[in-house]
Coordinates of N, CA, C and O in Angstrom, one line a residue:
M269 N 0.8 -1.2 0.0 CA 0.0 0.0 0.0 C 0.9 1.3 0.0 O 0.5 2.2 -0.7
S270 N 2.0 1.2 0.8 CA 2.8 2.4 0.8 C 3.5 2.7 -0.5 O 3.8 3.8 -0.8
I271 N 3.8 1.6 -1.3 CA 4.4 1.8 -2.6 C 3.4 2.5 -3.5 O 3.9 3.4 -4.3
I272 N 2.2 2.2 -3.5 CA 1.2 2.8 -4.3 C 1.1 4.3 -3.9 O 1.0 5.2 -4.8
L273 N 1.1 4.6 -2.6 CA 1.0 6.0 -2.2 C 2.2 6.7 -2.7 O 2.1 7.9 -3.1
L274 N 3.4 6.1 -2.6 CA 4.6 6.7 -3.0 C 4.6 7.0 -4.5 O 5.0 8.1 -5.0
M275 N 4.1 6.1 -5.3 CA 4.0 6.3 -6.7 C 3.1 7.4 -7.1 O 3.3 8.1 -8.0
T276 N 1.9 7.5 -6.4 CA 1.0 8.5 -6.6 C 1.6 9.9 -6.3 O 1.5 10.8 -7.1
C277 N 2.3 10.0 -5.2 CA 3.0 11.3 -4.9 C 4.1 11.6 -5.9 O 4.2 12.7 -6.3
L278 N 4.8 10.6 -6.3 CA 5.9 10.8 -7.3 C 5.3 11.2 -8.7 O 5.9 12.1 -9.4
C279 N 4.2 10.6 -9.1 CA 3.6 11.0 -10.4 C 3.2 12.4 -10.4 O 3.4 13.1 -11.3
S280 N 2.5 12.9 -9.3 CA 2.1 14.3 -9.3 C 3.3 15.2 -9.3 O 3.2 16.3 -9.9
L281 N 4.4 14.8 -8.6 CA 5.6 15.7 -8.6 C 6.2 15.7 -10.0 O 6.7 16.7 -10.5
S282 N 6.2 14.5 -10.7 CA 6.8 14.4 -12.0 C 6.0 15.3 -13.0 O 6.5 15.9 -13.9
E283 N 4.7 15.3 -12.8 CA 3.8 16.1 -13.7 C 4.1 17.6 -13.4 O 4.1 18.4 -14.4
E284 N 4.3 18.0 -12.2 CA 4.7 19.4 -11.9 C 6.0 19.8 -12.5 O 6.1 20.8 -13.1
V285 N 7.0 18.9 -12.5 CA 8.3 19.1 -13.1 C 8.1 19.2 -14.6 O 8.7 20.1 -15.3
E286 N 7.3 18.4 -15.2 CA 7.1 18.4 -16.7 C 6.5 19.7 -17.1 O 6.8 20.3 -18.1
S287 N 5.5 20.3 -16.2 CA 4.9 21.5 -16.6 C 5.9 22.7 -16.5 O 5.9 23.6 -17.3
F288 N 6.9 22.6 -15.5 CA 7.9 23.6 -15.4 C 8.8 23.5 -16.7 O 9.1 24.6 -17.3
Q289 N 9.2 22.3 -17.1 CA 10.0 22.2 -18.2 C 9.3 22.6 -19.5 O 9.9 23.2 -20.4
D290 N 8.0 22.4 -19.6 CA 7.2 22.9 -20.8 C 7.3 24.4 -20.9 O 7.4 24.9 -21.9
E291 N 7.2 25.1 -19.7 CA 7.3 26.5 -19.7 C 8.6 27.0 -20.2 O 8.7 27.9 -20.9
Y292 N 9.7 26.4 -19.7 CA 11.0 26.7 -20.1 C 11.2 26.4 -21.6 O 11.8 27.2 -22.3
F293 N 10.7 25.3 -22.1 CA 10.8 25.0 -23.5 C 10.1 26.0 -24.4 O 10.6 26.4 -25.4
F294 N 8.9 26.5 -23.9 CA 8.2 27.5 -24.6 C 9.0 28.8 -24.7 O 8.9 29.5 -25.7
S295 N 9.8 29.0 -23.7 CA 10.6 30.3 -23.7 C 12.0 30.1 -24.4 O 12.9 30.9 -24.2
G296 N 12.2 29.0 -25.1 CA 13.4 28.8 -25.9 C 14.5 28.0 -25.2 O 15.6 27.8 -25.8
Y297 N 14.2 27.4 -24.0 CA 15.2 26.5 -23.4 C 15.1 25.1 -23.9 O 14.3 24.3 -23.4
T298 N 15.8 24.8 -25.0 CA 15.6 23.5 -25.7 C 16.4 22.4 -25.1 O 16.0 21.2 -25.4
S299 N 17.5 22.6 -24.4 CA 18.3 21.5 -23.8 C 17.8 21.3 -22.4 O 18.0 22.2 -21.5
Q300 N 17.2 20.1 -22.1 CA 16.7 19.9 -20.8 C 17.0 18.5 -20.3 O 17.3 17.6 -21.0
W301 N 17.1 18.4 -18.9 CA 17.4 17.1 -18.3 C 16.7 17.1 -16.9 O 16.6 18.2 -16.3
S302 N 16.3 16.0 -16.4 CA 15.7 15.9 -15.1 C 16.0 14.6 -14.4 O 16.3 13.6 -15.1
R303 N 16.0 14.6 -13.1 CA 16.3 13.3 -12.4 C 15.4 13.3 -11.1 O 15.4 14.3 -10.3
A304 N 14.8 12.2 -10.8 CA 14.0 12.0 -9.6 C 14.9 11.4 -8.5 O 15.7 10.6 -8.8
L305 N 14.8 11.9 -7.3 CA 15.6 11.4 -6.1 C 14.6 11.2 -4.9 O 13.6 11.8 -4.9
Y306 N 15.1 10.4 -4.0 CA 14.4 10.2 -2.8 C 15.4 10.5 -1.7 O 16.4 9.7 -1.5
L307 N 15.2 11.6 -1.0 CA 16.2 12.1 -0.1 C 15.8 12.0 1.4 O 14.7 12.3 1.7
S308 N 16.7 11.6 2.2 CA 16.5 11.6 3.6 C 16.9 13.0 4.1 O 17.8 13.7 3.5
I309 N 16.3 13.4 5.2 CA 16.5 14.8 5.7 C 18.0 15.0 6.1 O 18.6 14.1 6.7
S310 N 18.5 16.1 5.7 CA 19.9 16.5 6.0 C 21.0 15.6 5.5 O 22.1 15.7 5.9
E311 N 20.7 14.8 4.5 CA 21.7 13.9 3.9 C 21.9 14.4 2.4 O 21.1 14.2 1.6
P312 N 23.0 15.1 2.1 CA 23.3 15.6 0.8 C 23.4 14.5 -0.2 O 23.9 13.4 0.1
F313 N 23.0 14.7 -1.4 CA 23.1 13.8 -2.6 C 23.8 14.6 -3.7 O 23.4 15.7 -4.0
T314 N 24.8 14.0 -4.3 CA 25.6 14.6 -5.3 C 25.4 14.0 -6.7 O 25.3 12.7 -6.8
I315 N 25.2 14.8 -7.7 CA 25.0 14.4 -9.1 C 26.0 15.1 -10.0 O 26.2 16.3 -9.8
L316 N 26.5 14.4 -11.0 CA 27.2 15.1 -12.0 C 26.3 15.4 -13.2 O 25.6 14.5 -13.7
I317 N 26.4 16.6 -13.7 CA 25.6 17.0 -14.9 C 26.6 17.5 -16.0 O 27.7 18.0 -15.7
Y318 N 26.2 17.4 -17.3 CA 27.0 17.8 -18.4 C 26.1 18.6 -19.4 O 25.6 18.1 -20.4
P319 N 25.8 19.9 -19.0 CA 24.9 20.7 -19.9 C 25.5 21.0 -21.3 O 24.7 21.3 -22.2
G320 N 26.8 21.1 -21.4 CA 27.4 21.4 -22.7 C 27.9 22.8 -22.7 O 27.6 23.6 -21.8
P321 N 28.7 23.2 -23.7 CA 29.4 24.5 -23.8 C 28.4 25.6 -24.4 O 27.5 25.3 -25.1
N322 N 28.8 26.8 -24.0 CA 28.1 28.0 -24.6 C 26.6 28.0 -24.4 O 25.8 28.3 -25.3
L323 N 26.2 27.7 -23.2 CA 24.7 27.7 -22.9 C 24.5 28.6 -21.6 O 25.3 28.8 -20.8
E324 N 23.2 29.1 -21.6 CA 22.8 29.8 -20.4 C 21.5 29.1 -20.0 O 20.7 28.6 -20.8
G325 N 21.2 29.2 -18.7 CA 19.9 28.6 -18.2 C 19.8 28.5 -16.7 O 20.5 29.3 -16.0
V326 N 19.0 27.6 -16.3 CA 18.7 27.4 -14.8 C 18.9 26.0 -14.4 O 18.6 25.0 -15.2
L327 N 19.2 25.8 -13.1 CA 19.2 24.5 -12.5 C 18.2 24.7 -11.4 O 18.2 25.6 -10.6
C328 N 17.2 23.8 -11.3 CA 16.1 23.9 -10.4 C 16.0 22.6 -9.6 O 16.3 21.5 -10.0
G329 N 15.5 22.8 -8.4 CA 15.1 21.7 -7.5 C 13.6 21.8 -7.1 O 13.2 22.9 -6.9
V330 N 12.9 20.7 -7.1 CA 11.5 20.8 -6.8 C 11.3 19.7 -5.7 O 11.5 18.5 -5.9
G331 N 10.8 20.2 -4.5 CA 10.6 19.3 -3.4 C 9.2 18.8 -3.4 O 8.2 19.4 -3.9
G332 N 9.0 17.6 -2.8 CA 7.7 17.0 -2.7 C 6.9 17.7 -1.6 O 7.3 18.7 -1.1
N333 N 5.7 17.1 -1.3 CA 4.8 17.8 -0.4 C 5.3 18.1 1.0 O 5.0 19.0 1.6
A334 N 6.2 17.2 1.5 CA 6.7 17.3 2.8 C 8.0 18.2 2.9 O 8.4 18.6 4.0
V335 N 8.6 18.5 1.8 CA 9.9 19.3 1.8 C 9.5 20.8 2.0 O 8.8 21.4 1.3
L336 N 10.1 21.3 3.1 CA 10.0 22.7 3.4 C 11.1 23.5 2.8 O 11.0 24.6 2.3
Y337 N 12.3 23.0 2.9 CA 13.5 23.7 2.5 C 14.5 22.8 1.8 O 14.9 21.8 2.4
L338 N 14.7 23.1 0.5 CA 15.6 22.2 -0.3 C 16.8 23.0 -0.7 O 16.7 24.1 -1.3
G339 N 18.0 22.5 -0.2 CA 19.3 23.2 -0.5 C 19.8 22.7 -1.8 O 19.7 21.5 -2.2
L340 N 20.3 23.7 -2.6 CA 20.9 23.3 -4.0 C 22.2 24.1 -4.2 O 22.3 25.3 -3.9
E341 N 23.2 23.4 -4.7 CA 24.5 24.0 -4.9 C 25.1 23.5 -6.2 O 24.9 22.3 -6.6
L342 N 25.7 24.3 -7.0 CA 26.3 24.0 -8.3 C 27.8 24.4 -8.3 O 28.1 25.5 -7.9
N343 N 28.6 23.4 -8.6 CA 30.1 23.7 -8.7 C 30.6 23.1 -10.0 O 30.2 22.1 -10.4
G344 N 31.6 23.9 -10.5 CA 32.3 23.4 -11.7 C 32.5 24.6 -12.7 O 31.7 25.5 -12.7
G345 N 33.5 24.4 -13.6 CA 33.7 25.5 -14.6 C 33.9 26.9 -14.0 O 33.3 27.8 -14.5
N346 N 34.6 26.9 -12.9 CA 34.9 28.2 -12.2 C 33.6 28.8 -11.5 O 33.5 30.0 -11.3
L347 N 32.6 28.0 -11.4 CA 31.3 28.4 -10.7 C 31.2 27.8 -9.4 O 31.5 26.6 -9.2
N348 N 30.7 28.5 -8.4 CA 30.3 27.9 -7.1 C 29.0 28.7 -6.7 O 29.1 29.8 -6.1
I349 N 27.9 28.2 -7.0 CA 26.6 28.9 -6.8 C 25.8 28.1 -5.8 O 25.6 26.9 -5.9
V350 N 25.4 28.8 -4.7 CA 24.6 28.2 -3.6 C 23.3 29.0 -3.5 O 23.2 30.2 -3.6
D351 N 22.2 28.2 -3.4 CA 20.9 28.8 -3.2 C 20.8 29.5 -1.8 O 21.1 28.9 -0.8
K352 N 20.5 30.8 -1.8 CA 20.5 31.6 -0.6 C 19.1 31.6 0.1 O 18.9 32.0 1.2
D353 N 18.0 31.3 -0.7 CA 16.7 31.4 -0.2 C 16.2 30.1 0.4 O 16.6 29.0 -0.1
S354 N 15.5 30.2 1.4 CA 15.0 28.9 2.1 C 13.6 28.6 1.5 O 12.6 29.2 1.9
A355 N 13.6 27.8 0.5 CA 12.4 27.4 -0.2 C 12.4 26.0 -0.7 O 13.5 25.4 -0.7
D356 N 11.3 25.5 -1.1 CA 11.2 24.1 -1.6 C 11.4 24.1 -3.2 O 11.3 23.1 -3.8
L357 N 11.7 25.3 -3.8 CA 11.8 25.4 -5.2 C 13.0 26.3 -5.5 O 12.8 27.4 -6.0
P358 N 14.3 25.8 -5.2 CA 15.4 26.7 -5.5 C 15.7 26.7 -7.0 O 15.5 25.7 -7.8
V359 N 16.1 27.9 -7.5 CA 16.5 28.1 -8.9 C 17.8 28.8 -9.0 O 18.0 29.9 -8.4
L360 N 18.8 28.2 -9.6 CA 20.1 28.8 -9.8 C 20.3 29.1 -11.3 O 20.2 28.2 -12.1
Q361 N 20.6 30.4 -11.6 CA 20.9 30.7 -13.0 C 22.4 30.6 -13.2 O 23.2 31.0 -12.3
F362 N 22.8 30.1 -14.4 CA 24.2 30.0 -14.7 C 24.5 30.0 -16.2 O 23.6 29.8 -17.0
I363 N 25.7 30.3 -16.5 CA 26.2 30.3 -17.9 C 27.4 29.3 -18.0 O 28.3 29.4 -17.2
T364 N 27.4 28.4 -19.0 CA 28.5 27.5 -19.1 C 29.6 28.2 -20.0 O 29.3 29.2 -20.7
G365 N 30.8 27.8 -19.8 CA 31.9 28.3 -20.6 C 32.0 27.7 -22.0 O 31.1 27.0 -22.4
S366 N 33.1 28.0 -22.7 CA 33.2 27.6 -24.1 C 33.7 26.1 -24.2 O 33.7 25.5 -25.2
E367 N 34.2 25.6 -23.1 CA 34.7 24.2 -23.0 C 33.7 23.3 -22.3 O 33.0 23.7 -21.4
P368 N 33.5 22.0 -22.7 CA 32.6 21.1 -22.0 C 33.2 20.8 -20.6 O 34.3 20.5 -20.5
V369 N 32.3 20.9 -19.6 CA 32.8 20.8 -18.2 C 31.7 20.0 -17.5 O 30.5 20.1 -17.8
A370 N 32.1 19.1 -16.6 CA 31.2 18.4 -15.7 C 30.9 19.3 -14.5 O 31.8 19.8 -13.9
Y371 N 29.7 19.5 -14.2 CA 29.3 20.3 -13.0 C 28.8 19.3 -11.9 O 28.1 18.3 -12.2
T372 N 29.1 19.7 -10.7 CA 28.6 18.9 -9.5 C 27.4 19.6 -8.9 O 27.5 20.8 -8.6
V373 N 26.3 18.9 -8.8 CA 25.1 19.4 -8.1 C 24.9 18.7 -6.8 O 25.0 17.5 -6.8
T374 N 24.8 19.5 -5.7 CA 24.5 18.9 -4.4 C 23.1 19.3 -4.0 O 22.9 20.5 -3.9
V375 N 22.3 18.3 -3.7 CA 20.9 18.6 -3.3 C 20.8 18.0 -1.8 O 21.2 16.9 -1.6
T376 N 20.1 18.8 -1.0 CA 19.9 18.4 0.4 C 18.5 18.9 0.9 O 18.2 20.1 0.7
A377 N 17.7 17.9 1.4 CA 16.5 18.3 2.0 C 16.8 18.7 3.4 O 17.1 17.9 4.3
L378 N 16.8 20.0 3.7 CA 17.2 20.5 5.0 C 16.1 20.6 6.0 O 16.4 20.6 7.2
D379 N 14.9 20.7 5.6 CA 13.7 20.8 6.5 C 12.5 20.2 5.9 O 12.3 20.4 4.7
M380 N 11.7 19.5 6.7 CA 10.5 18.8 6.2 C 9.4 19.0 7.2 O 9.6 19.3 8.4
L381 N 8.2 19.0 6.6 CA 7.0 19.1 7.4 C 6.4 17.8 7.9 O 6.9 16.7 7.4
Y382 N 5.5 17.8 8.8 CA 4.7 16.6 9.3 C 5.6 15.6 9.9 O 5.2 14.4 9.9
G383 N 6.8 15.9 10.4 CA 7.7 14.9 11.0 C 8.3 14.0 10.0 O 8.8 12.9 10.4
A384 N 8.2 14.3 8.7 CA 8.8 13.4 7.7 C 10.3 13.3 7.8 O 11.0 14.3 8.2
T385 N 10.9 12.2 7.4 CA 12.3 12.0 7.5 C 12.9 11.8 6.1 O 14.1 11.8 5.9
A386 N 12.0 11.6 5.1 CA 12.5 11.4 3.7 C 11.4 11.8 2.8 O 10.2 11.7 3.1
E387 N 11.7 12.3 1.5 CA 10.7 12.7 0.6 C 11.3 12.7 -0.8 O 12.5 12.7 -1.0
S388 N 10.4 12.6 -1.8 CA 10.8 12.7 -3.2 C 11.1 14.1 -3.6 O 10.4 15.0 -3.2
V389 N 12.1 14.3 -4.5 CA 12.5 15.6 -5.0 C 12.9 15.3 -6.5 O 13.2 14.2 -6.9
Y390 N 12.8 16.4 -7.3 CA 13.4 16.4 -8.6 C 14.4 17.5 -8.8 O 14.3 18.5 -8.2
V391 N 15.4 17.2 -9.6 CA 16.4 18.2 -10.0 C 16.4 18.2 -11.5 O 16.3 17.2 -12.1
F392 N 16.3 19.4 -12.1 CA 16.3 19.5 -13.5 C 17.1 20.8 -13.9 O 17.2 21.8 -13.2
F393 N 17.6 20.8 -15.2 CA 18.1 22.0 -15.8 C 17.4 22.2 -17.1 O 16.9 21.3 -17.8
A394 N 17.4 23.5 -17.5 CA 16.8 23.9 -18.8 C 17.8 24.9 -19.3 O 18.2 25.9 -18.7
M395 N 18.3 24.7 -20.5 CA 19.4 25.5 -21.1 C 19.0 25.9 -22.5 O 18.3 25.3 -23.2
R396 N 19.6 27.1 -22.9 CA 19.5 27.5 -24.3 C 20.8 28.1 -24.7 O 21.7 28.4 -23.9
P397 N 21.1 28.3 -26.0 CA 22.3 28.8 -26.5 C 22.6 30.2 -25.9 O 21.7 31.0 -25.9
F398 N 23.8 30.5 -25.5 CA 24.2 31.7 -24.9 C 24.6 32.7 -26.1 O 25.5 32.4 -26.9
E399 N 23.8 33.8 -26.1 CA 24.1 34.8 -27.2 C 24.8 36.0 -26.5 O 24.2 36.8 -25.8
Q400 N 26.1 36.1 -26.8 CA 26.9 37.1 -26.2 C 26.8 38.4 -27.0 O 26.9 38.3 -28.2
E401 N 26.4 39.5 -26.3 CA 26.3 40.7 -27.0 C 27.7 41.3 -27.3 O 28.6 41.3 -26.5
L402 N 27.9 41.7 -28.6 CA 29.2 42.3 -29.0 C 29.1 43.8 -28.6 O 28.2 44.5 -28.9
E403 N 30.2 44.3 -28.0 CA 30.3 45.7 -27.7 C 31.3 46.3 -28.6 O 32.3 45.7 -29.0
N404 N 31.0 47.6 -29.0 CA 32.0 48.3 -29.8 C 32.9 49.1 -28.8 O 32.4 50.0 -28.1
S405 N 34.1 48.6 -28.6 CA 35.0 49.2 -27.6 C 35.8 50.4 -28.1 O 36.4 51.1 -27.4
V406 N 35.7 50.7 -29.4 CA 36.4 51.8 -30.0 C 35.4 52.8 -30.5 O 34.7 52.6 -31.5
P407 N 35.4 54.0 -29.8 CA 34.4 55.0 -30.3 C 34.9 55.6 -31.6 O 36.1 55.8 -31.8
V408 N 33.9 55.8 -32.5 CA 34.2 56.3 -33.8 C 33.5 57.7 -33.9 O 32.4 57.8 -33.5
E409 N 34.2 58.6 -34.6 CA 33.5 59.9 -34.9 C 32.4 59.7 -35.9 O 32.5 58.9 -36.8
P410 N 31.3 60.4 -35.7 CA 30.2 60.2 -36.6 C 30.6 60.6 -38.0 O 31.4 61.6 -38.2
D411 N 30.0 60.0 -39.0 CA 30.3 60.3 -40.4 C 29.6 61.6 -40.7 O 28.5 61.9 -40.3
S412 N 30.3 62.4 -41.5 CA 29.8 63.7 -41.9 C 28.5 63.6 -42.7 O 27.7 64.5 -42.6
A413 N 28.4 62.5 -43.4 CA 27.1 62.3 -44.2 C 25.9 62.1 -43.3 O 24.8 62.5 -43.6
I414 N 26.2 61.5 -42.2 CA 25.1 61.2 -41.2 C 24.7 62.4 -40.5 O 23.6 62.8 -40.3
T415 N 25.7 63.2 -40.0 CA 25.5 64.4 -39.2 C 25.1 65.6 -40.0 O 24.6 66.6 -39.5
G416 N 25.3 65.5 -41.3 CA 24.9 66.7 -42.2 C 25.9 67.8 -42.2 O 25.5 68.9 -42.6
E417 N 27.1 67.6 -41.8 CA 28.1 68.6 -41.8 C 28.8 68.7 -43.1 O 29.1 67.8 -43.9

């Protein structure tokens, strides 16, 4: 019976994650990945991710019904980003470099409701190509044909 209850909770959480990913996909985030986890309270879980080079996007964590505070940390490629907000839906924005790099993601269920000691969570990223704006670093005098002189 508890397995059926767990599957029901996991399915609703997976549907929630799919709706988040659909929203990101609609906004142009075409490279996506997700993973379901079952975390015990205060026990960190580490995952390696490989989003690819020259991308920008978000790394998100989604806690189940009992998760009150989900900690999320991203390391790699000269990045060390830690979620500062205490929430069950942390979002970390990041940009990958020009070289392919493995990133380490650490997820921790730091606080739970209802006396729970473990709960389902999802971790996912949504990425899109990084468009770097080119700056004109050398000022040029206006053309006399443009200024009318």
